[in-house]
């Protein structure tokens, strides 16, 4: 046996660290990709790494927030662009009217009813007195909406809304939202809740050209803000959500929305302890506000002109009534001063001679609307919206409640010609050569249009298809939302387009089948800078030129049959459409238009492969051609609060043909030089 002598003795350490015989491995500062792991696990961070990244992110955000917080100061209160009036101009560049400055009277909270404070806080920000002035949830929702292109409204506290109204612009951008957040925190730290609420109530938009609760109290109820009762206060809190949607005086749909929100705000005050159930029970009748009114500077037709111009501005730029009320804009309209005054004079004179509400019950509640549109480019050059915009707020030139009657029939004739559906009672003549003119069917439609007969148009609708009729009318210029249900009577004019849109659609017949979208504003500036949104698209060929001429030929006969042949040779023949006595007895229309003459000048893209050149008698081509407007005139009876239009029997006396003779008289008077 071998003894221990000669053996190497190894003393074991109690703690073998660092471990003997092992290679020392230097640990990396960041073990990623992770050592000792294989496959996907090598690339998955450990929980420590996740925690470290989260902590680092929080520290970075906190640092960034601290830097931004120190750099953004509370700016000076903006002066509101509305301190400078908005000016509207006639087409010749002369001023029409100045609107503004901002309608606002600042008041202290002791001059505002407590019910206003309770209603606004319950509706807008129930935690107003306890929150930090910002809503992280609301900010996050708004930022997500902005990035996704959705609605950017909502989610702001009263403090944030006060900051937006007082210190910032109304732009919906991420940068402005960040600034709003920071400034709201600072304002909440530096101002009392009472000061913030006072500022919010004095700077908020309530509609009806009213900034601030004092102006709103007078606009809606004719009282000081101190005298508002809880029911009225709840309605004003409701319109804060957006007067264009919640002012009950604007439409029936608005009234329904306003009443629902008014009830909710009263119930919300009970839920938040601001009102008892017993108090709530007192307010079960909706507090109807005063009728809408216009300032005296918008009397006569001016208020209607501004109304239409603003609609085109909002459609082209995305601006709201609230933005426009701040003022500072320069809006150049297409309205011709002389034509507008001549149209108003024509309506007034014909009304005075033919309508006698004191002597005939049937002449009560009679309304007129009219619009003139230039065929070559769609410019709206004149309109008549009612007797006086300060007394009759609804714009009769832009209403979509009056059935078109026989004035719609030319679109049926146009569809039959365009689609070559020539036969109505008989099969198409199979022996006719391609491209040969209309057969007996088209002639029957044309004759029926001139004589005011309806059955051929009902039959034509069945042959053509009601959807096709609707689509052609919309392509020609009518709005799809004004189209009636596609029933058997649809070709007889059950749809209710506005006078503006009827005039626009009839320009298609006068302009060789070309249609230019109507417009009322040529350009607009703010702070000396031109705003985008008013570029004009090229006119679109929606009917073949020869089809437009065929319809114009038929309408010319209707026109002479209606107004009579003039003495001597006319410089501008008239194409006209009118509602016949049997047209549901709810409206009377007349559309007068310049008639273009066409002739074939070579090959082109028409139905027969021909190119057409268009001129107007007495007007040299290229020398003012197309300046004579198409004018649509409508007459109807409308009693405020009545669910439907009143019947036309007896209007204007026994010889008026249910009033159908009166719109042509207006058109004739309008043609006379002033």
XYZ file of C-alpha atoms in Angstrom:
674
model
C 0.000 0.000 0.000
C 1.078 3.292 -0.758
C 1.099 5.694 2.149
C 0.326 9.354 2.272
C 3.980 10.185 1.883
C 4.694 11.428 -1.562
C 1.148 12.418 -2.175
C 0.306 15.996 -2.911
C -2.068 17.228 -0.315
C -4.689 19.724 -1.410
C -6.291 21.875 1.245
C -9.863 22.525 0.500
C -11.124 25.975 1.300
C -14.282 26.284 3.267
C -15.646 28.729 0.664
C -14.421 27.940 -2.838
C -14.929 31.467 -4.292
C -13.794 32.393 -6.705
C -14.014 28.821 -7.772
C -10.721 27.170 -8.366
C -10.025 25.695 -11.681
C -12.750 27.753 -13.346
C -12.286 30.523 -15.869
C -13.465 33.831 -14.528
C -16.110 35.447 -16.719
C -16.474 39.220 -16.752
C -20.094 40.262 -16.458
C -21.355 42.742 -19.062
C -23.041 45.957 -18.002
C -26.053 45.017 -20.123
C -26.530 41.287 -20.486
C -28.323 41.434 -23.845
C -28.504 39.259 -25.833
C -28.525 37.144 -22.690
C -25.572 34.793 -22.126
C -26.232 31.187 -21.351
C -29.564 31.206 -23.138
C -30.370 29.502 -26.389
C -32.881 30.215 -29.124
C -35.603 32.814 -28.614
C -34.941 32.982 -24.853
C -31.600 34.579 -25.629
C -33.480 37.600 -26.998
C -36.160 37.862 -24.327
C -35.272 40.498 -21.676
C -35.347 39.403 -18.052
C -37.825 40.867 -15.615
C -35.007 42.974 -14.155
C -34.313 44.415 -17.579
C -37.993 45.139 -18.140
C -38.161 46.892 -14.797
C -35.031 48.885 -15.589
C -36.356 50.059 -18.933
C -39.648 51.087 -17.327
C -37.868 53.023 -14.600
C -35.618 54.689 -17.163
C -38.647 55.644 -19.248
C -40.421 57.149 -16.283
C -37.344 59.134 -15.329
C -36.945 60.359 -18.911
C -40.550 61.428 -19.132
C -40.359 63.144 -15.787
C -37.230 64.961 -16.862
C -38.739 65.987 -20.175
C -41.928 67.144 -18.455
C -39.902 69.171 -15.966
C -38.006 70.886 -18.781
C -41.154 71.603 -20.783
C -43.009 72.767 -17.673
C -40.320 75.300 -16.872
C -40.070 76.548 -20.448
C -43.805 77.090 -21.080
C -45.144 80.167 -19.343
C -48.738 81.306 -19.082
C -49.070 83.645 -22.069
C -50.953 86.893 -22.082
C -54.670 86.618 -22.665
C -55.428 86.582 -26.372
C -57.468 89.507 -27.601
C -59.762 87.258 -29.655
C -59.749 87.842 -33.348
C -63.383 88.812 -32.989
C -62.320 92.182 -31.580
C -61.976 93.008 -35.289
C -65.111 92.696 -37.394
C -65.494 90.318 -40.315
C -66.223 92.169 -43.556
C -68.279 90.737 -46.420
C -67.850 92.166 -49.919
C -70.032 92.280 -53.028
C -68.750 90.731 -56.232
C -67.515 94.153 -57.419
C -65.304 94.484 -54.338
C -67.424 97.057 -52.507
C -68.210 96.349 -48.819
C -71.541 94.675 -48.139
C -71.580 94.574 -44.329
C -69.306 94.345 -41.291
C -70.190 91.735 -38.678
C -68.755 91.963 -35.165
C -66.840 92.630 -33.083
C -67.347 89.892 -30.499
C -70.722 90.049 -28.748
C -69.562 89.601 -25.166
C -70.006 91.331 -21.808
C -67.757 90.143 -19.002
C -69.542 89.667 -15.691
C -68.466 88.543 -12.244
C -69.878 85.345 -10.749
C -72.165 87.261 -8.412
C -73.933 88.518 -11.559
C -74.575 84.945 -12.737
C -77.320 82.717 -11.342
C -76.065 79.846 -9.172
C -78.082 77.481 -11.353
C -75.791 78.317 -14.279
C -72.736 77.243 -12.303
C -74.453 74.048 -11.168
C -75.652 73.170 -14.682
C -72.317 73.849 -16.371
C -70.256 71.915 -13.830
C -72.685 68.973 -13.886
C -72.588 68.851 -17.679
C -68.949 69.664 -18.395
C -66.769 68.722 -15.409
C -68.370 67.295 -12.264
C -64.993 67.092 -10.448
C -64.096 70.708 -11.246
C -63.599 71.805 -7.638
C -61.425 68.796 -6.711
C -59.391 67.996 -9.838
C -55.941 69.287 -10.817
C -57.268 71.146 -13.817
C -56.431 68.481 -16.396
C -57.807 65.150 -17.508
C -55.100 62.673 -18.516
C -57.748 60.329 -19.870
C -59.299 63.086 -21.929
C -55.939 64.287 -23.249
C -54.993 60.748 -24.245
C -58.295 60.224 -26.006
C -57.927 63.528 -27.856
C -54.374 62.712 -28.972
C -55.434 59.297 -30.245
C -58.322 60.900 -32.120
C -55.989 63.435 -33.714
C -53.550 60.792 -34.844
C -56.348 58.626 -36.241
C -58.128 61.549 -37.853
C -61.205 61.222 -35.652
C -63.250 63.726 -33.681
C -61.061 65.927 -31.505
C -63.797 67.331 -29.326
C -64.544 66.369 -25.754
C -62.490 65.145 -22.824
C -61.351 68.587 -21.600
C -61.884 69.929 -18.107
C -63.357 73.373 -17.537
C -59.840 74.602 -16.769
C -58.529 73.269 -20.082
C -61.407 74.833 -21.980
C -60.798 78.142 -20.224
C -57.123 77.963 -21.210
C -58.002 77.197 -24.825
C -60.490 80.079 -24.943
C -58.257 82.585 -23.193
C -54.636 81.843 -24.074
C -54.471 79.599 -27.121
C -55.797 79.226 -30.646
C -58.559 76.802 -31.571
C -56.196 74.643 -33.668
C -56.471 70.903 -33.055
C -52.813 69.878 -33.047
C -50.659 67.751 -30.776
C -48.437 70.747 -29.976
C -51.388 72.856 -28.897
C -52.751 70.001 -26.768
C -49.399 69.699 -24.952
C -49.305 73.444 -24.340
C -52.904 73.327 -23.145
C -52.005 70.576 -20.668
C -49.006 72.428 -19.203
C -50.698 75.815 -19.029
C -53.794 74.268 -17.455
C -51.660 72.839 -14.656
C -50.028 76.210 -14.047
C -53.338 78.078 -14.208
C -54.856 75.603 -11.752
C -51.968 76.260 -9.366
C -52.021 80.032 -9.736
C -55.718 80.895 -10.076
C -58.648 80.105 -7.853
C -61.402 77.835 -9.089
C -63.796 80.781 -8.914
C -61.578 82.864 -11.210
C -61.269 79.968 -13.662
C -65.030 79.384 -13.724
C -65.709 83.104 -14.191
C -63.251 83.214 -17.078
C -64.743 80.123 -18.669
C -68.308 81.445 -18.519
C -67.214 84.772 -20.023
C -65.227 83.299 -22.921
C -67.325 80.317 -23.992
C -69.275 80.213 -27.255
C -73.030 79.728 -26.855
C -74.094 80.293 -30.452
C -76.375 83.066 -31.713
C -73.297 85.304 -32.078
C -72.842 85.148 -28.302
C -69.568 84.799 -26.441
C -70.102 84.550 -22.701
C -73.072 83.728 -20.506
C -74.367 87.316 -20.256
C -74.683 87.728 -24.026
C -76.154 84.217 -24.265
C -78.803 84.937 -21.611
C -80.023 87.893 -23.646
C -79.816 86.058 -26.987
C -81.818 83.043 -25.778
C -84.122 84.472 -23.096
C -83.867 88.264 -23.128
C -82.742 88.492 -19.484
C -79.548 89.094 -17.530
C -77.576 86.001 -16.551
C -78.505 86.676 -12.908
C -82.191 86.100 -13.704
C -81.851 82.704 -15.414
C -83.825 79.929 -13.730
C -82.486 76.347 -13.376
C -84.384 75.143 -16.444
C -83.038 77.928 -18.671
C -79.567 77.431 -17.217
C -79.652 73.756 -18.161
C -80.468 74.664 -21.777
C -77.551 77.123 -21.960
C -75.266 74.430 -20.532
C -76.571 72.097 -23.249
C -75.655 74.438 -26.129
C -72.081 74.624 -24.806
C -71.643 71.182 -26.355
C -72.095 72.800 -29.767
C -74.754 75.323 -30.718
C -74.850 74.144 -34.325
C -76.172 70.810 -33.043
C -78.026 71.896 -29.886
C -79.576 75.321 -30.522
C -83.255 74.259 -30.582
C -84.194 77.137 -32.869
C -82.156 75.889 -35.821
C -84.053 72.709 -36.718
C -86.336 69.980 -35.426
C -83.386 67.631 -35.065
C -81.574 70.256 -32.988
C -84.652 70.679 -30.823
C -84.786 66.947 -30.107
C -81.080 66.839 -29.227
C -81.358 69.951 -27.052
C -84.367 68.640 -25.139
C -82.673 65.298 -24.467
C -79.511 66.971 -23.179
C -81.523 69.498 -21.136
C -83.231 66.619 -19.330
C -79.929 64.836 -18.814
C -78.298 67.926 -17.278
C -81.157 68.389 -14.814
C -80.977 64.696 -13.876
C -77.197 64.938 -13.639
C -77.513 67.715 -11.052
C -79.649 65.417 -8.925
C -77.053 62.652 -9.261
C -74.219 64.989 -8.234
C -76.112 66.486 -5.295
C -76.618 69.941 -6.828
C -80.400 69.615 -6.949
C -82.969 67.661 -4.982
C -85.554 65.372 -6.530
C -88.247 67.796 -5.368
C -86.564 70.706 -7.145
C -86.051 68.616 -10.273
C -89.755 67.824 -10.422
C -90.541 71.506 -10.992
C -88.883 71.546 -14.409
C -90.710 69.219 -16.771
C -91.550 71.737 -19.536
C -88.784 72.533 -22.027
C -87.745 76.207 -21.725
C -88.266 77.355 -25.318
C -85.798 80.132 -26.129
C -86.646 83.282 -28.058
C -86.912 83.001 -31.846
C -83.658 83.420 -33.716
C -82.919 86.997 -34.695
C -80.383 88.922 -36.699
C -78.752 92.282 -35.895
C -80.292 95.253 -37.686
C -77.210 95.500 -39.917
C -78.374 92.219 -41.498
C -81.883 93.410 -42.341
C -83.477 92.790 -45.717
C -81.554 90.292 -47.848
C -78.176 90.870 -46.174
C -78.727 88.256 -43.466
C -79.658 85.636 -46.067
C -76.613 86.460 -48.181
C -74.356 86.069 -45.140
C -76.089 82.813 -44.203
C -75.382 81.269 -47.622
C -71.848 82.691 -47.812
C -71.032 81.223 -44.394
C -72.264 77.783 -45.477
C -69.866 77.806 -48.414
C -67.047 79.058 -46.168
C -67.608 76.263 -43.653
C -67.803 73.650 -46.398
C -64.579 74.852 -48.022
C -62.426 75.619 -44.985
C -63.767 73.548 -42.103
C -64.339 76.696 -40.025
C -67.286 76.712 -37.627
C -69.808 79.388 -36.640
C -67.753 79.821 -33.491
C -64.618 80.536 -35.529
C -66.436 82.996 -37.772
C -67.931 84.788 -34.780
C -64.427 85.629 -33.566
C -64.148 87.845 -36.619
C -61.139 89.241 -38.453
C -62.007 87.665 -41.817
C -62.430 89.282 -45.229
C -64.989 87.345 -47.270
C -65.427 88.172 -50.965
C -68.765 86.895 -52.238
C -70.125 86.314 -55.745
C -73.299 88.326 -55.079
C -74.099 91.047 -57.602
C -75.353 94.124 -55.764
C -77.649 95.371 -58.554
C -79.123 91.963 -59.370
C -79.819 91.255 -55.694
C -81.643 94.543 -55.252
C -83.525 94.060 -58.514
C -84.667 90.584 -57.456
C -85.848 91.856 -54.068
C -87.738 94.684 -55.765
C -89.391 92.270 -58.229
C -90.646 89.971 -55.462
C -91.908 92.888 -53.362
C -93.812 94.485 -56.251
C -95.449 91.249 -57.425
C -96.366 90.315 -53.844
C -97.969 93.712 -53.284
C -100.044 93.447 -56.493
C -101.104 89.799 -56.211
C -101.058 88.671 -52.577
C -103.709 90.066 -50.229
C -103.595 88.309 -46.828
C -106.137 90.749 -45.359
C -108.655 90.141 -48.111
C -108.056 86.427 -48.810
C -107.422 83.775 -46.199
C -105.649 81.683 -48.846
C -103.031 84.439 -49.174
C -101.858 84.108 -45.566
C -98.450 82.597 -44.804
C -97.293 82.942 -48.432
C -93.513 82.758 -48.833
C -91.172 83.355 -51.771
C -87.638 82.172 -52.430
C -85.373 82.747 -55.412
C -81.789 82.310 -56.581
C -79.768 83.255 -59.671
C -76.782 81.126 -60.750
C -74.356 81.948 -63.575
C -74.188 78.965 -65.978
C -70.563 79.242 -67.090
C -68.998 78.870 -63.637
C -71.759 78.280 -61.042
C -71.450 81.664 -59.311
C -74.462 82.510 -57.160
C -75.106 86.114 -58.199
C -78.381 86.901 -56.395
C -80.942 85.408 -54.060
C -84.136 86.235 -52.233
C -84.474 84.491 -48.878
C -87.589 86.147 -47.480
C -89.077 89.504 -46.600
C -86.463 90.408 -43.962
C -83.737 88.305 -42.356
C -84.248 90.049 -39.004
C -87.931 89.040 -38.928
C -88.083 85.813 -40.949
C -84.922 83.872 -40.145
C -85.477 80.810 -42.341
C -83.761 81.232 -45.719
C -86.362 80.467 -48.411
C -83.692 80.345 -51.122
C -81.971 77.468 -49.368
C -84.869 75.495 -47.908
C -85.377 71.838 -48.826
C -89.042 71.535 -47.894
C -90.764 72.643 -51.109
C -91.663 69.965 -53.705
C -90.416 70.715 -57.223
C -93.541 69.520 -59.033
C -93.401 69.771 -62.822
C -90.165 71.725 -62.600
C -88.555 68.293 -62.083
C -89.912 66.832 -65.339
C -87.101 68.190 -67.584
C -84.706 65.824 -65.800
C -86.941 62.909 -66.827
C -86.866 64.102 -70.444
C -83.093 64.528 -70.240
C -82.661 60.980 -68.877
C -84.851 59.540 -71.646
C -82.808 61.339 -74.309
C -79.445 60.621 -72.688
C -80.192 56.908 -72.322
C -82.018 56.777 -75.681
C -85.195 55.537 -74.017
C -87.308 57.159 -76.680
C -90.516 55.108 -76.500
C -92.983 55.417 -73.685
C -96.151 53.800 -75.016
C -94.736 51.827 -77.946
C -91.674 49.618 -78.530
C -88.652 51.328 -80.055
C -88.670 51.453 -83.838
C -86.254 48.664 -84.646
C -86.040 49.837 -88.245
C -84.726 53.259 -87.353
C -81.104 53.828 -88.214
C -78.677 54.318 -85.305
C -78.260 57.955 -84.382
C -81.563 59.033 -85.924
C -83.411 61.598 -83.818
C -86.026 60.803 -81.159
C -88.999 58.626 -82.002
C -92.619 59.217 -81.049
C -91.841 58.446 -77.406
C -89.503 61.393 -76.957
C -91.885 63.604 -78.888
C -94.664 62.550 -76.544
C -92.555 63.410 -73.493
C -91.690 66.767 -74.982
C -95.327 67.500 -75.774
C -96.360 66.340 -72.293
C -93.821 68.760 -70.766
C -95.208 71.671 -72.764
C -98.857 70.814 -72.031
C -98.321 69.897 -68.385
C -99.363 66.254 -68.693
C -98.166 63.741 -66.093
C -98.903 60.113 -67.159
C -96.158 59.951 -69.835
C -93.572 60.896 -67.200
C -94.745 58.178 -64.819
C -94.404 55.672 -67.662
C -90.998 57.078 -68.589
C -89.862 56.599 -65.002
C -90.776 52.931 -65.233
C -88.863 52.540 -68.493
C -85.773 54.477 -67.416
C -85.609 53.369 -63.799
C -86.163 55.616 -60.783
C -82.594 55.249 -59.523
C -81.292 56.383 -62.893
C -83.602 59.431 -62.806
C -82.399 60.320 -59.342
C -78.726 59.904 -60.268
C -79.043 62.067 -63.377
C -80.772 64.837 -61.395
C -78.023 64.694 -58.785
C -75.327 64.779 -61.476
C -77.041 67.823 -62.949
C -76.792 69.683 -59.646
C -79.513 68.636 -57.186
C -78.508 67.236 -53.809
C -79.123 63.575 -53.114
C -80.430 64.327 -49.619
C -83.240 66.433 -51.143
C -84.455 63.535 -53.289
C -87.799 61.924 -52.388
C -88.487 58.233 -51.960
C -88.276 56.269 -55.191
C -91.978 55.702 -55.655
C -94.164 55.741 -58.765
C -94.777 59.492 -58.429
C -91.061 60.318 -58.168
C -90.842 61.579 -61.816
C -93.627 64.083 -61.067
C -91.457 66.104 -58.683
C -92.009 64.827 -55.149
C -88.399 65.765 -54.334
C -87.748 69.085 -52.573
C -84.577 70.804 -53.823
C -83.707 74.357 -52.814
C -84.071 77.288 -55.202
C -80.277 77.552 -55.270
C -79.909 73.945 -56.362
C -82.771 74.125 -58.876
C -81.181 77.142 -60.538
C -77.814 75.368 -60.520
C -79.249 72.202 -62.089
C -81.055 74.124 -64.836
C -77.765 75.786 -65.835
C -76.799 72.345 -67.144
C -79.437 72.669 -69.864
C -78.347 76.230 -70.674
C -74.658 75.346 -70.747
C -74.543 72.536 -73.286
C -74.709 69.757 -70.719
C -71.841 71.162 -68.630
C -72.461 71.603 -64.919
C -70.417 73.817 -62.620
C -70.936 73.385 -58.886
C -72.538 76.504 -57.357
C -70.464 78.724 -55.103
C -71.003 81.969 -53.200
C -67.485 82.909 -52.045
C -64.644 83.606 -54.467
C -61.880 84.181 -51.916
C -61.278 84.769 -48.230
C -58.422 86.238 -46.209
C -57.415 86.351 -42.572
C -54.742 88.676 -41.273
C -53.922 89.548 -44.879
C -53.303 85.916 -45.871
C -55.405 84.096 -48.445
C -57.129 81.003 -47.059
C -57.306 77.775 -49.081
C -60.518 75.970 -49.915
C -61.960 78.153 -52.664
C -60.360 76.635 -55.737
C -62.972 76.005 -58.424
C -63.160 72.618 -60.155
C -63.689 72.569 -63.907
C -67.308 72.154 -65.085
C -68.267 68.540 -65.710
C -70.019 67.220 -68.809
C -73.037 65.452 -67.320
C -75.288 65.513 -70.406
C -74.493 65.237 -74.088
C -74.627 68.633 -75.735
C -77.422 67.701 -78.119
C -79.477 66.349 -75.219
C -79.120 69.656 -73.389
C -80.279 71.485 -76.497
C -83.284 69.192 -76.937
C -84.367 69.898 -73.364
C -83.758 73.627 -73.834
C -85.938 73.584 -76.949
C -88.792 72.042 -74.982
C -88.321 74.407 -72.055
C -88.358 77.391 -74.372
C -91.833 76.418 -75.525
C -92.916 76.065 -71.893
C -91.516 79.528 -71.233
C -93.317 81.260 -74.082
C -96.515 79.411 -73.175
C -96.154 80.668 -69.610
C -95.039 84.302 -69.992
C -96.244 84.950 -73.542
C -94.303 85.891 -76.663
C -92.507 89.216 -76.270
C -92.768 92.087 -78.702
C -90.013 91.966 -81.287
C -87.222 89.429 -81.433
C -85.775 88.651 -78.010
C -82.044 89.046 -77.464
C -81.982 86.122 -75.061
C -84.678 83.451 -75.492
C -85.883 81.957 -72.237
C -85.977 78.327 -71.190
C -88.399 77.803 -68.363
C -89.998 75.217 -66.134
C -93.150 75.644 -64.100
C -95.309 73.712 -61.690
C -98.712 72.832 -63.120
C -102.038 73.323 -61.272
C -102.266 69.592 -60.469
C -98.839 69.376 -58.809
C -99.956 68.363 -55.323
C -101.018 71.976 -54.774
C -98.162 72.701 -52.353
C -95.827 74.881 -54.450
C -95.387 76.926 -57.610
C -92.073 77.206 -59.473
C -90.640 79.075 -62.422
C -87.066 78.722 -63.685
C -85.910 81.234 -66.270
C -82.638 80.652 -68.058
C -80.562 81.867 -71.006
C -80.810 79.454 -73.895
C -77.628 78.451 -75.671
C -77.743 77.612 -79.370
C -75.597 74.726 -80.548
C -74.241 73.695 -83.894
C -72.008 70.858 -85.042
C -68.497 72.050 -85.899
C -66.605 68.753 -86.183
C -65.901 65.337 -84.667
C -66.092 65.072 -80.898
C -67.378 63.062 -77.957
C -71.139 63.590 -78.238
C -73.693 60.824 -78.586
C -73.242 60.887 -82.356
C -69.489 61.499 -82.205
C -69.845 65.200 -82.952
C -68.315 68.346 -81.474
C -70.684 71.173 -80.669
C -70.092 74.922 -80.393
C -72.401 76.964 -78.208
C -73.427 80.600 -78.643
C -76.202 82.816 -77.375
C -78.222 85.140 -79.620
C -77.077 88.719 -79.300
C -73.910 87.716 -77.442
C -70.615 87.270 -79.238
C -68.812 84.040 -78.314
C -66.213 84.742 -75.635
C -67.584 88.234 -74.928
C -69.471 87.831 -71.654
C -70.956 84.565 -72.868
C -72.617 82.800 -69.927
C -72.973 85.862 -67.692
C -76.776 85.894 -67.902
C -77.920 83.799 -64.908
C -80.442 81.025 -64.531
C -83.034 82.036 -61.954
C -85.279 79.723 -59.933
C -88.320 81.219 -58.186
C -90.530 79.295 -55.791
C -93.726 80.163 -53.917
C -95.327 78.184 -51.086
C -97.348 78.582 -47.904
C -95.659 77.797 -44.605
C -97.124 78.401 -41.174
C -94.620 78.254 -38.333
C -95.124 75.078 -36.331
C -97.281 73.375 -38.978
C -95.977 69.897 -39.888
C -96.520 70.377 -43.647
C -96.849 73.125 -46.222
C -100.323 74.589 -46.561
C -102.366 74.011 -49.760
C -102.180 76.521 -52.619
C -105.890 76.586 -53.550
C -107.073 80.168 -53.903
C -103.658 81.797 -53.549
C -103.566 84.998 -55.574
C -107.233 84.744 -56.502
C -109.242 82.504 -58.796
C -107.263 83.376 -61.939
C -103.807 82.613 -60.506
C -103.895 78.901 -61.344
C -103.184 77.890 -57.733
C -100.499 80.559 -57.684
C -98.630 79.177 -60.701
C -98.945 82.481 -62.587
C -97.180 84.475 -59.881
C -93.519 83.206 -60.043
C -93.387 83.946 -63.818
C -94.494 87.512 -63.084
C -91.602 87.849 -60.644
C -89.188 86.581 -63.264
C -90.509 89.079 -65.828
C -90.208 91.955 -63.361
C -86.681 90.810 -62.486
C -85.653 91.073 -66.143
C -86.496 94.756 -66.243
C -83.520 97.089 -65.776
C -83.497 98.902 -62.461
